[in-house]
Amino acid sequence: MGGSGLRVLRRAAVLAVLSCYVTATPAVASPRQAPAGAPELRLAAASSPAAPPAARSAPQTPLSLSMTSISNRTIGPRSKLELSGTVVNRSIQPLAAVYYRLRYNPQHMVSRGRLAQVAQGDVTALPRFTEARPLGNLPASTTPVNWKISVPARSLGFSIFGSYAIGVEFYTQAGQPLAGQVTFAVWQPDGKKWFKETSIGWIWPLTDRMHRSGDRSFLDDRLETDLSPTGRLGGLVGAAQATRTPLTWAIDPALLDDAQTMAAPQGYVVRSPGREQTKKPSSTTAKDWLNRLRGASDHDPYFALPYADVDADALVRQRLSAHLKVAYEHMNAATSVMGRPPTDKVAWPLNGVAEAKTLGRMAELGSESFLMSSAVFQPGVNHTPSSPASMQTSAGTRSVVTYDATLSKIVSADTRDPADRLLVEQRFLAETAMITAEYPEIARTIVVAPSRRWNPDPAFAQNLLNWTDSASWLSPAHVDRIADTRPRETMTFTGYPSSYEAYELGRKYLAEVNKIAYRAARFSTILRPAGQPYERSVLRLESGTWRGSMARRARDTRDDLGRQIDGDISKVGLLRKGREVRLGGRTGKVPLTFSNELGNQDVHLRLEITSQVPARLQIGEYETDIKLSAGERLQINVELESYAQGPALMYVRLLSLDGKPFRREETLTVNATGYGSMALLITGGSLAVLFVGVGFRAIRARRRNKLEATGDGSPGGEPSWTQEPRAPFPP
């Protein structure tokens, strides 16, 4: 192949490499997963800040852009707007004569829908720009190159209070776009405020996926990491500790239960299904986290979720509403750990929405209000409505606190990367300023509820709370007080999206869980002191955190709990090496030994023994009431009476005190080695007939001998015809 051919191939290869790169870092990194395994509700007026617009195909370039700093989060006539960050030339060739500049729109955002469109749009759509700045040549390297823009804020032409779109653009000397990034600035002019502040109520979620199947062991030790000051849950508590901004805590009692178990003096055990267990010492991390939580939330209201944050819609749909009631009963675990009862009885359905039937059941169980997504309510106004609403349930009218779906989704994004964190912070400030500016004459209340598994950068979470308290257009509020506020606008509940049903816990899965629950409930009735020690374990299997990609782990955990319960049941029962009982006579007493091998639990049960064929084997008296302390064995003598030789079957059943079996019956074979009364009568009669027959034969033989001696009668052979025929000899 000639030199020209090689050059053509080389150029084709370079173009192929360049096509693999994108224009810039996304505006906001998308959340790692949808909350609780369900799809996000699609909003007509404001969609995700992370989703690229479907209609736009951005040109692919080798330049990667990051915006890492904005000097002033709000700007005014006397301030400067300074943006800085880095760019990286990821191609295999240097880029010559690269320029950059600030682009902006001097018109403020007029609606939240428009703001969302701009956030997803291209920076070149912003109509104005500042003077170009040369960046020079960018070598082909992974080393970031710094850039910075600084302009007087008054030069941008911003006028009234509100949100303004700004961005940075990189391009070649020939005008070819290389990269761009859109963000926002809030302009606050000098002078008296002409708007009413918007109140922000924060829901601070403390929930996690399930870490236990039974009560005795953990599936993993991930919670130890998450509860640390640098972990997800530790960071949420730390951010709240660092500010005075009031919060409303949403707490899963199962999480507190897990942390308290880890902090117990005896330590805890980690054993994933099918693996050996590992003994862990008492967790100082969990103990410290609980103490920090109590201190951070001391002056804040909190509400408890149903234990394990169960999938309420799935339970009601599969006719397991009784399980939902049990989950409500175990909400008291939060009271015992927090040292005070929940401030309010608020129900927060998974994904912020539930079917009407489920909401009615929650109301019947004591929920006085609901926390729900604004995406499932149709407002009667053309601006962001205030949070309070109401709806009719089967238990009567209930107040509804609607959390802002767009804001909640924005703050739930991944903010561990500094560039992503900056963009999300600016978007939050712009959205809240837009809400205030779109209807400035009326003070409104907005609630923000991040996703249940929120994992923010601790500094980001702290900034959100600080701005809620310090931004001139915002003021903090408590959600429990919002729930008591009379609705200002009319909002119509649009119903439970039918597509969500596919993400609920399935019918077959819950049917198997229900079988385990039934076995556990029956067994629990014999335990003393009386209680239901397996209820929380079953509720963990019904947690909404199993939705989505956790299906396999859920099944393994379910099966593991089933084996644990069956193992406990097998520890209480009949203790025998074999299944055969020997009865040495017609009647007798047979000893049966019962044992309780549960380590720390007494039992009180009822014994029932029956015969398969009472005509062959009769069961006499025995002790029916059995009490066994932990580790105790008890021997009971059972009277038996057999009417026939050979094996006969008897059944041993262990029952609860209300007469219901809690485990399978035992079948014992009784082998009678003596005779019954009827057998003795038949045998005695047969012997008597035999003895009489032998006597008759002896007398006849003596008479025949005498006749032969006197010559009377036939000499042997045939009998005389004159003799009477004899009856045959009895056999």
XYZ file of C-alpha atoms in Angstrom:
731
model
C 0.000 0.000 0.000
C 1.384 3.449 -0.906
C 2.095 6.419 1.384
C -1.097 8.198 0.336
C -3.135 5.142 1.319
C -1.542 5.057 4.771
C -2.311 8.743 5.280
C -5.978 8.139 4.411
C -6.221 5.306 6.937
C -4.499 7.399 9.599
C -6.923 10.294 9.117
C -9.892 7.916 9.261
C -8.599 6.530 12.546
C -8.214 10.022 14.033
C -11.751 10.968 13.028
C -13.080 7.770 14.602
C -11.357 8.608 17.883
C -12.585 12.192 17.879
C -16.160 11.054 17.349
C -16.062 9.189 20.673
C -15.901 12.393 22.727
C -18.759 14.618 23.803
C -19.006 18.352 23.874
C -19.110 18.972 27.617
C -19.909 17.669 31.016
C -23.692 17.320 31.492
C -25.453 20.146 33.254
C -26.348 17.970 36.236
C -25.375 14.364 36.720
C -28.442 12.189 36.663
C -29.419 10.234 39.765
C -27.868 6.824 39.945
C -31.237 5.107 40.130
C -34.894 5.971 40.272
C -36.303 6.144 43.792
C -37.506 2.763 45.064
C -37.083 1.132 41.683
C -39.891 3.018 39.953
C -39.744 5.329 36.935
C -39.775 9.048 37.478
C -43.009 10.894 36.929
C -42.770 12.952 33.767
C -43.588 16.616 34.214
C -45.116 18.742 31.509
C -43.572 21.981 32.720
C -40.259 20.895 34.223
C -38.294 17.780 33.462
C -35.054 16.381 34.843
C -32.083 18.746 34.723
C -29.887 15.809 33.809
C -31.785 14.505 30.806
C -30.478 15.777 27.450
C -33.136 17.128 25.104
C -34.324 14.444 22.711
C -34.462 16.733 19.697
C -30.957 18.169 20.059
C -27.903 16.292 18.809
C -24.862 18.079 20.214
C -21.757 18.057 18.059
C -19.155 15.604 19.310
C -15.758 17.133 20.125
C -12.693 16.026 22.069
C -12.975 18.815 24.678
C -14.288 18.069 28.170
C -15.458 21.061 30.206
C -15.991 21.430 33.960
C -17.263 24.502 35.801
C -16.054 24.284 39.390
C -16.511 27.734 40.924
C -18.865 30.710 40.881
C -17.724 33.559 43.083
C -21.143 34.938 44.017
C -24.194 32.725 44.101
C -26.374 35.825 43.960
C -25.211 38.945 42.137
C -26.166 42.601 42.237
C -25.068 45.953 40.780
C -21.972 46.136 43.007
C -20.710 42.590 42.552
C -18.654 40.713 40.022
C -19.609 37.525 38.285
C -16.621 35.190 38.288
C -16.706 31.709 36.832
C -13.799 29.280 36.701
C -13.104 25.674 35.913
C -11.021 23.337 33.781
C -10.954 21.870 30.285
C -9.228 18.728 29.076
C -8.256 17.891 25.501
C -8.906 14.158 25.408
C -8.041 13.674 21.759
C -4.766 12.339 20.394
C -3.975 15.624 18.639
C -3.452 19.143 20.006
C -6.098 21.815 19.497
C -4.802 25.162 18.249
C -6.144 28.673 18.980
C -8.928 27.834 21.456
C -11.092 30.727 22.686
C -13.784 31.010 25.355
C -16.321 33.576 26.502
C -19.340 34.138 28.712
C -22.773 33.855 27.112
C -25.961 35.080 28.784
C -29.530 36.178 28.338
C -30.377 39.630 29.788
C -34.047 38.642 30.063
C -35.055 36.954 33.304
C -36.765 33.561 33.283
C -40.525 33.978 33.068
C -41.550 30.440 34.055
C -40.155 27.254 35.495
C -40.916 25.455 32.278
C -38.739 27.898 30.357
C -35.989 27.527 32.939
C -36.006 23.746 32.464
C -35.757 24.113 28.695
C -32.775 26.442 28.961
C -31.038 24.097 31.414
C -31.252 21.321 28.840
C -30.409 23.513 25.881
C -27.214 24.501 24.123
C -25.161 27.417 25.414
C -25.167 28.922 21.915
C -28.885 29.598 22.344
C -28.041 32.363 24.818
C -28.151 35.523 22.663
C -25.413 37.706 24.146
C -21.764 37.159 24.924
C -18.725 38.920 26.307
C -15.422 39.543 24.618
C -13.555 36.380 23.634
C -10.595 35.284 25.717
C -7.789 33.235 24.212
C -6.959 29.962 25.921
C -4.182 29.205 23.446
C -3.175 25.796 22.251
C -4.425 22.737 24.099
C -2.031 19.804 23.998
C -3.344 16.256 23.682
C -3.228 15.351 27.344
C -5.379 14.329 30.272
C -4.009 17.229 32.317
C -6.743 19.808 33.075
C -6.180 23.377 31.885
C -7.626 26.141 34.057
C -9.899 28.877 32.744
C -11.562 31.881 34.389
C -14.063 34.579 33.447
C -14.679 37.733 35.486
C -17.091 40.494 34.494
C -18.875 43.296 36.384
C -22.400 42.128 37.089
C -23.894 45.495 36.103
C -22.495 45.102 32.570
C -24.805 42.179 31.848
C -27.939 44.301 31.773
C -29.875 42.337 34.399
C -32.642 44.449 35.876
C -35.353 42.930 38.103
C -35.065 40.243 40.731
C -35.096 36.746 39.313
C -33.177 33.956 37.596
C -30.978 34.550 34.561
C -29.312 32.065 32.246
C -25.543 32.286 31.887
C -22.937 29.947 30.451
C -19.448 29.485 29.137
C -18.588 28.603 25.554
C -15.368 27.224 24.027
C -14.708 27.353 20.304
C -11.939 27.470 17.699
C -10.624 30.529 15.891
C -12.758 29.481 12.931
C -15.885 29.559 15.130
C -16.301 25.785 15.469
C -17.995 24.936 18.849
C -15.866 22.803 21.158
C -17.738 22.761 24.460
C -20.322 24.684 26.422
C -22.088 24.699 29.765
C -25.311 26.414 30.839
C -26.047 27.435 34.401
C -27.934 30.212 36.182
C -27.403 33.280 38.325
C -29.849 34.999 40.658
C -29.942 38.783 40.309
C -30.873 40.771 43.387
C -31.032 44.538 42.805
C -30.413 47.136 45.464
C -33.337 48.570 47.341
C -36.323 47.296 49.211
C -37.602 43.789 48.572
C -40.756 43.852 46.497
C -41.633 40.150 46.908
C -43.009 37.922 49.636
C -40.624 35.260 50.828
C -41.178 31.629 49.879
C -41.161 29.243 52.819
C -39.188 26.042 52.324
C -39.962 22.918 54.314
C -37.298 20.201 54.182
C -37.981 16.497 54.505
C -34.776 14.851 55.748
C -35.047 11.121 54.901
C -33.333 8.537 57.088
C -34.058 5.249 55.352
C -31.932 2.487 53.911
C -32.225 -0.860 52.214
C -32.747 -3.899 54.412
C -29.650 -5.310 56.105
C -31.234 -8.184 58.033
C -33.468 -11.166 57.333
C -34.045 -12.521 60.822
C -33.336 -10.556 63.979
C -30.186 -12.459 64.865
C -27.847 -11.714 61.958
C -27.088 -9.085 59.318
C -26.858 -9.806 55.611
C -23.819 -7.530 55.284
C -21.836 -4.938 57.215
C -22.515 -2.038 54.865
C -24.438 -0.132 57.503
C -21.269 0.285 59.570
C -19.823 2.358 56.714
C -22.997 4.335 55.998
C -23.412 5.367 59.649
C -19.879 6.771 59.903
C -19.481 10.591 59.772
C -18.273 10.315 56.155
C -20.958 7.816 55.158
C -24.329 8.490 53.579
C -26.429 8.427 56.738
C -23.716 9.946 58.889
C -23.372 12.825 56.447
C -27.097 13.601 56.556
C -27.015 13.846 60.336
C -23.808 15.885 60.224
C -25.290 18.427 57.792
C -28.290 18.909 60.067
C -26.008 19.335 63.082
C -24.040 22.090 61.347
C -27.033 24.364 60.718
C -29.968 25.810 62.576
C -32.397 25.401 59.725
C -35.474 23.510 60.919
C -36.115 20.107 59.356
C -38.790 17.474 59.379
C -37.203 14.042 59.677
C -38.715 11.029 57.910
C -37.370 7.956 59.698
C -37.717 4.263 59.002
C -37.954 2.509 62.400
C -36.174 -0.509 60.898
C -33.044 1.602 60.381
C -33.048 2.702 64.019
C -33.684 -0.910 65.022
C -30.647 -2.053 63.022
C -28.401 0.641 64.483
C -29.501 -0.178 68.021
C -28.837 -3.890 67.435
C -25.339 -3.097 66.174
C -24.675 -0.928 69.228
C -25.781 -3.597 71.710
C -23.082 -4.648 74.225
C -23.080 -8.266 73.017
C -22.239 -7.238 69.452
C -23.865 -8.592 66.327
C -23.440 -11.268 63.683
C -22.945 -10.877 59.920
C -23.996 -13.831 57.762
C -25.109 -13.608 54.179
C -27.368 -16.449 52.935
C -25.443 -19.670 52.474
C -22.260 -18.438 54.157
C -20.660 -18.794 57.548
C -21.346 -16.133 60.127
C -18.864 -13.604 61.479
C -19.105 -12.229 64.994
C -18.738 -8.457 65.239
C -18.088 -6.417 68.389
C -20.467 -3.749 69.584
C -20.435 -0.921 67.037
C -19.268 2.405 68.434
C -20.088 3.903 65.018
C -23.761 2.979 65.376
C -23.862 4.181 68.976
C -22.314 7.543 68.070
C -24.684 7.941 65.108
C -27.724 7.388 67.303
C -26.465 9.925 69.829
C -25.743 12.482 67.092
C -29.174 11.907 65.571
C -30.942 12.503 68.873
C -28.987 15.706 69.363
C -29.433 16.998 65.814
C -33.189 16.333 65.771
C -33.926 17.369 69.340
C -35.836 20.512 68.353
C -37.212 19.196 65.058
C -40.397 17.251 64.377
C -40.166 13.778 62.905
C -42.568 11.217 61.571
C -42.053 7.469 61.337
C -42.609 5.406 58.234
C -44.300 2.008 58.577
C -41.643 -0.431 59.809
C -39.213 -1.389 57.003
C -40.931 1.151 54.727
C -43.083 -1.690 53.435
C -44.524 -1.715 49.916
C -47.998 -0.621 50.982
C -49.531 -0.717 47.504
C -48.321 -4.274 46.903
C -49.613 -5.462 50.283
C -53.050 -3.960 49.768
C -53.222 -5.207 46.175
C -52.355 -8.769 47.244
C -54.894 -8.682 50.098
C -52.239 -8.492 52.789
C -53.555 -5.361 54.460
C -53.133 -7.102 57.814
C -49.374 -7.000 57.210
C -49.557 -3.237 56.646
C -51.333 -2.944 59.980
C -48.484 -4.847 61.653
C -45.995 -2.458 60.028
C -47.878 0.452 61.591
C -47.840 -1.258 64.986
C -44.062 -1.621 64.862
C -43.564 2.079 64.198
C -43.140 2.262 67.979
C -39.545 1.118 67.451
C -38.786 4.728 66.518
C -40.256 5.966 69.789
C -38.114 3.648 71.891
C -34.891 4.649 70.111
C -35.555 8.382 69.714
C -36.838 8.708 73.267
C -39.957 10.579 72.153
C -42.984 9.780 69.995
C -43.344 11.057 66.425
C -44.517 14.641 66.223
C -47.094 13.925 63.560
C -48.739 10.969 61.843
C -47.694 11.572 58.248
C -47.747 8.865 55.575
C -45.167 9.132 52.789
C -45.991 6.549 50.088
C -43.235 5.144 47.908
C -42.544 7.486 44.982
C -44.870 10.003 46.591
C -48.056 8.384 45.333
C -50.324 5.466 46.193
C -53.616 4.053 45.021
C -56.778 5.461 46.555
C -57.458 2.138 48.270
C -54.005 2.160 49.860
C -54.356 5.758 51.001
C -57.684 4.874 52.565
C -56.139 1.951 54.427
C -53.321 4.182 55.691
C -55.863 6.705 56.899
C -57.782 3.954 58.695
C -54.563 2.897 60.427
C -54.043 6.381 61.833
C -52.302 8.518 59.200
C -53.654 12.026 59.621
C -51.986 13.513 56.532
C -50.051 12.451 53.439
C -46.786 13.606 51.916
C -47.140 13.228 48.145
C -45.472 14.335 44.927
C -46.805 17.452 43.223
C -46.490 15.555 39.925
C -49.680 13.595 40.694
C -51.727 16.721 41.395
C -53.115 19.009 38.723
C -52.976 22.600 40.003
C -55.802 24.982 39.244
C -53.363 27.851 38.654
C -50.630 28.578 36.103
C -47.877 29.072 38.675
C -46.263 26.889 41.324
C -48.981 26.349 43.929
C -48.453 26.403 47.651
C -47.918 23.005 49.227
C -51.066 22.282 51.275
C -53.872 20.324 49.642
C -56.554 17.860 50.696
C -58.148 14.702 49.403
C -61.011 12.392 50.229
C -60.269 8.870 51.506
C -62.393 5.982 52.750
C -61.635 7.206 56.275
C -62.632 10.792 55.537
C -60.886 13.930 54.320
C -57.137 14.041 54.899
C -54.701 16.914 54.458
C -51.951 16.489 51.873
C -48.518 18.090 51.842
C -47.320 18.106 48.235
C -43.565 18.242 47.800
C -42.180 19.949 44.708
C -41.302 17.114 42.312
C -38.824 19.142 40.249
C -36.851 20.576 43.157
C -36.821 17.229 44.927
C -35.415 15.539 41.849
C -32.807 18.265 41.309
C -31.343 17.996 44.815
C -31.422 14.187 44.657
C -28.854 14.153 41.845
C -25.345 12.846 42.404
C -23.314 15.716 43.855
C -20.091 13.939 44.820
C -18.278 15.543 41.870
C -17.515 19.260 42.520
C -18.621 20.321 39.042
C -21.922 18.512 39.353
C -22.443 19.909 42.850
C -21.958 23.501 41.647
C -24.511 23.143 38.853
C -27.114 21.575 41.125
C -26.645 24.321 43.711
C -27.115 27.044 41.092
C -30.174 25.286 39.725
C -31.687 25.064 43.207
C -31.176 28.788 43.806
C -32.553 29.643 40.375
C -35.650 27.456 40.822
C -36.525 28.881 44.228
C -35.978 32.450 43.001
C -38.167 31.675 39.994
C -40.941 30.381 42.279
C -40.770 33.598 44.315
C -40.655 35.864 41.264
C -43.481 34.220 39.313
C -46.064 35.207 41.933
C -44.309 37.774 44.172
C -47.368 39.268 45.839
C -48.354 36.056 47.656
C -46.231 34.227 50.199
C -46.128 30.535 49.346
C -44.820 27.387 50.973
C -42.798 24.775 49.104
C -41.701 21.383 50.425
C -38.592 19.580 49.202
C -38.349 15.822 49.773
C -35.159 14.250 48.376
C -35.223 10.607 47.386
C -35.357 8.053 50.179
C -31.804 6.876 49.451
C -30.406 10.386 49.168
C -26.619 10.384 49.116
C -25.531 14.028 48.848
C -22.110 15.457 49.350
C -22.196 16.639 53.013
C -21.126 20.163 52.023
C -23.918 20.289 49.446
C -26.560 19.251 51.978
C -25.271 21.829 54.432
C -25.313 24.560 51.761
C -28.938 23.823 50.935
C -29.939 24.309 54.541
C -27.831 27.434 54.941
C -29.337 29.061 51.840
C -32.836 28.190 53.038
C -32.114 30.240 56.130
C -30.045 33.044 54.572
C -31.298 33.687 51.018
C -33.386 36.854 50.960
C -36.260 35.194 49.074
C -36.467 32.071 51.278
C -37.437 31.244 54.839
C -37.486 27.863 56.617
C -40.693 26.117 57.677
C -41.777 22.973 59.500
C -43.757 20.451 57.482
C -46.073 19.561 60.367
C -47.256 23.161 60.456
C -47.673 23.171 56.689
C -50.018 20.185 56.997
C -52.234 22.189 59.338
C -52.481 25.090 56.878
C -55.653 25.468 54.907
C -55.131 24.924 51.141
C -54.992 28.175 49.182
C -55.294 26.690 45.688
C -57.357 23.818 44.359
C -55.349 20.772 43.268
C -56.825 17.630 41.751
C -55.335 14.220 42.425
C -54.652 12.578 39.043
C -54.386 9.059 40.452
C -51.852 6.287 40.711
C -49.933 5.809 37.419
C -50.761 2.367 36.047
C -47.145 1.837 34.988
C -46.055 1.838 38.636
C -47.775 -1.469 39.345
C -45.060 -3.337 37.427
C -42.486 -2.120 39.974
C -44.346 -3.341 43.051
C -43.383 -6.505 44.883
C -44.893 -9.377 42.904
C -47.761 -11.701 43.714
C -45.682 -14.900 43.744
C -42.984 -13.367 45.895
C -45.468 -12.087 48.477
C -47.365 -15.397 48.443
C -44.189 -17.169 49.602
C -43.574 -14.462 52.192
C -47.120 -14.949 53.471
C -46.493 -18.688 53.918
C -43.436 -17.906 55.998
C -45.446 -15.376 57.993
C -48.156 -17.960 58.697
C -45.663 -20.558 59.953
C -43.963 -17.968 62.108
C -47.259 -16.735 63.567
C -48.422 -20.244 64.482
C -45.106 -21.076 66.116
C -45.046 -17.787 68.022
C -48.255 -18.687 69.867
C -46.408 -21.292 71.988
C -43.560 -18.968 73.011
C -43.396 -17.498 76.481
C -43.438 -14.683 77.271
C -46.062 -14.260 74.586
C -45.088 -12.224 71.536
C -44.451 -12.234 67.818
C -40.647 -12.205 67.493
C -40.718 -12.860 63.746
C -43.024 -10.031 62.702
C -40.265 -7.522 62.053
C -38.317 -10.116 60.100
C -41.312 -10.710 57.823
C -41.851 -6.970 57.388
C -38.266 -6.596 56.192
C -39.071 -9.037 53.388
C -41.961 -6.765 52.370
C -39.894 -3.574 52.261
C -40.294 -1.331 49.252
C -36.487 -1.171 48.992
C -36.579 -4.633 47.339
C -38.222 -3.134 44.260
C -36.356 -3.107 40.980
C -32.888 -4.615 40.699
C -32.947 -6.122 44.194
C -35.220 -9.028 43.200
C -32.629 -11.803 43.432
C -31.302 -10.601 46.765
C -34.883 -10.376 48.017
C -35.603 -14.003 47.098
C -32.376 -15.203 48.735
C -33.200 -13.267 51.888
C -36.759 -14.593 51.914
C -35.626 -18.200 51.570
C -32.989 -17.689 54.243
C -35.589 -16.432 56.726
C -37.824 -19.397 55.890
C -34.976 -21.766 56.761
C -34.302 -19.903 59.999
C -37.908 -20.175 61.132
C -38.167 -23.845 60.155
C -34.958 -24.458 62.094
C -36.442 -22.817 65.198
C -39.634 -24.846 64.873
C -37.632 -28.081 64.664
C -36.009 -27.284 68.013
C -39.300 -27.858 69.831
C -40.720 -31.359 69.521
C -40.523 -35.081 70.147
C -37.032 -36.354 70.934
C -36.558 -39.924 69.633
C -33.830 -41.783 67.788
C -36.322 -43.892 65.857
C -40.001 -43.967 64.998
C -40.844 -47.354 66.562
C -42.450 -48.020 69.955
C -42.520 -51.512 71.534
C -45.429 -52.582 73.709
C -44.508 -55.664 75.781
C -48.030 -56.735 76.668
C -51.653 -56.074 76.086
C -51.399 -52.779 77.986
C -48.524 -50.656 79.080
C -47.017 -47.202 79.398
C -44.740 -45.866 76.699
C -42.359 -42.961 77.568
C -42.150 -40.047 75.122
C -39.539 -37.318 75.588
C -40.121 -33.728 74.440
C -37.421 -31.077 74.291
C -37.069 -27.319 73.882
C -33.700 -26.560 72.332
C -34.394 -22.853 71.849
C -31.601 -20.944 73.474
C -33.539 -18.293 75.390
C -37.245 -18.938 74.960
C -39.734 -20.900 77.072
C -42.640 -22.685 75.401
C -46.143 -23.695 76.473
C -47.957 -26.118 74.217
C -50.600 -28.834 74.058
C -50.037 -32.506 73.229
C -52.496 -34.585 71.229
C -51.967 -38.312 70.496
C -54.363 -40.349 68.333
C -54.479 -43.873 66.914
C -54.848 -44.626 63.224
C -57.131 -47.644 63.947
C -58.666 -47.427 67.435
C -59.952 -51.072 67.096
C -56.322 -52.219 67.061
C -54.758 -49.637 69.384
C -56.346 -47.530 72.084
C -54.662 -44.410 73.543
C -55.090 -44.043 77.278
C -54.262 -41.217 79.614
C -51.307 -38.863 79.208
C -50.315 -35.324 80.145
C -51.644 -32.895 77.540
C -50.304 -29.602 78.906
C -46.558 -29.208 78.349
C -44.370 -26.388 79.631
C -40.703 -26.402 78.707
C -38.092 -23.907 79.758
C -35.248 -23.058 77.398
C -33.068 -26.159 77.020
C -35.407 -28.386 79.064
C -36.463 -31.980 78.313
C -39.631 -33.588 79.665
C -40.675 -37.261 79.638
C -44.376 -38.100 79.420
C -45.802 -41.616 79.872
C -48.606 -42.559 77.504
C -50.936 -45.475 78.330
C -51.570 -47.829 75.396
C -53.797 -50.903 74.993
C -53.404 -53.251 72.020
C -56.137 -55.583 70.711
C -54.052 -57.372 68.104
C -50.532 -58.442 67.420
C -48.402 -56.615 64.874
C -47.706 -52.942 64.112
C -50.197 -50.128 64.625
C -49.750 -46.407 63.933
C -50.282 -43.528 66.312
C -49.932 -39.797 65.607
C -48.287 -37.253 67.921
C -49.363 -33.660 67.367
C -47.980 -30.547 69.054
C -50.551 -27.763 69.192
C -50.807 -24.206 70.397
C -53.064 -23.580 73.351
C -55.912 -22.699 70.989
C -55.671 -26.166 69.444
C -53.899 -25.368 66.158
C -50.772 -27.227 65.014
C -47.542 -25.252 64.637
C -45.502 -28.064 63.053
C -46.035 -31.348 61.231
C -47.313 -34.307 63.214
C -45.029 -37.215 64.135
C -46.015 -40.778 63.153
C -44.936 -43.587 65.501
C -45.246 -47.348 64.874
C -46.390 -49.367 67.919
C -45.313 -53.049 67.830
C -47.303 -55.177 70.305
C -45.305 -58.291 71.367
C -48.040 -59.796 73.722
C -51.665 -61.006 73.053
C -54.783 -59.110 73.331
C -57.901 -60.481 75.162
C -59.628 -61.717 72.018
C -56.473 -63.488 70.842
C -56.127 -65.240 74.210
C -59.782 -66.403 74.125
C -59.403 -67.906 70.649
C -56.119 -69.616 71.541
C -57.540 -71.030 74.837
C -60.572 -72.455 73.063
C -58.421 -74.124 70.433
C -56.247 -75.783 73.077
C -59.324 -77.096 74.924
C -60.717 -78.740 71.772
C -57.287 -80.243 71.053
C -57.047 -81.790 74.507
C -60.579 -83.322 74.247
C -59.770 -84.845 70.843
C -56.594 -86.489 72.113
C -58.566 -88.063 74.997
C -61.192 -89.572 72.679
C -58.529 -91.071 70.439
C -56.796 -92.749 73.390
C -60.076 -94.365 74.630
C -60.920 -95.739 71.163
C -57.474 -97.228 70.722
C -57.818 -99.089 74.028
C -61.221 -100.580 73.002
C -59.892 -101.755 69.633
C -57.027 -103.548 71.252
C -59.456 -105.512 73.482
C -61.668 -106.636 70.536
C -58.689 -107.870 68.584
C -57.651 -109.952 71.541
C -61.153 -111.822 71.753
C -61.659 -112.281 67.943
C -64.719 -110.054 67.778
C -64.932 -107.951 64.636
C -63.235 -107.947 61.233
C -59.509 -108.675 61.228
C -58.298 -105.494 60.225
C -58.979 -104.028 56.851
C -62.538 -102.892 56.154
C -65.096 -102.222 58.886
C -68.064 -104.418 59.600
C -71.204 -103.327 57.772
C -73.107 -103.837 60.902
C -71.101 -101.096 62.734
C -72.335 -97.485 62.895
C -70.136 -95.158 60.754
C -67.876 -92.917 62.931
C -67.709 -89.209 62.752
C -64.394 -87.852 61.404
C -61.762 -86.845 63.968
C -61.551 -83.304 64.718
C -58.473 -81.850 63.134
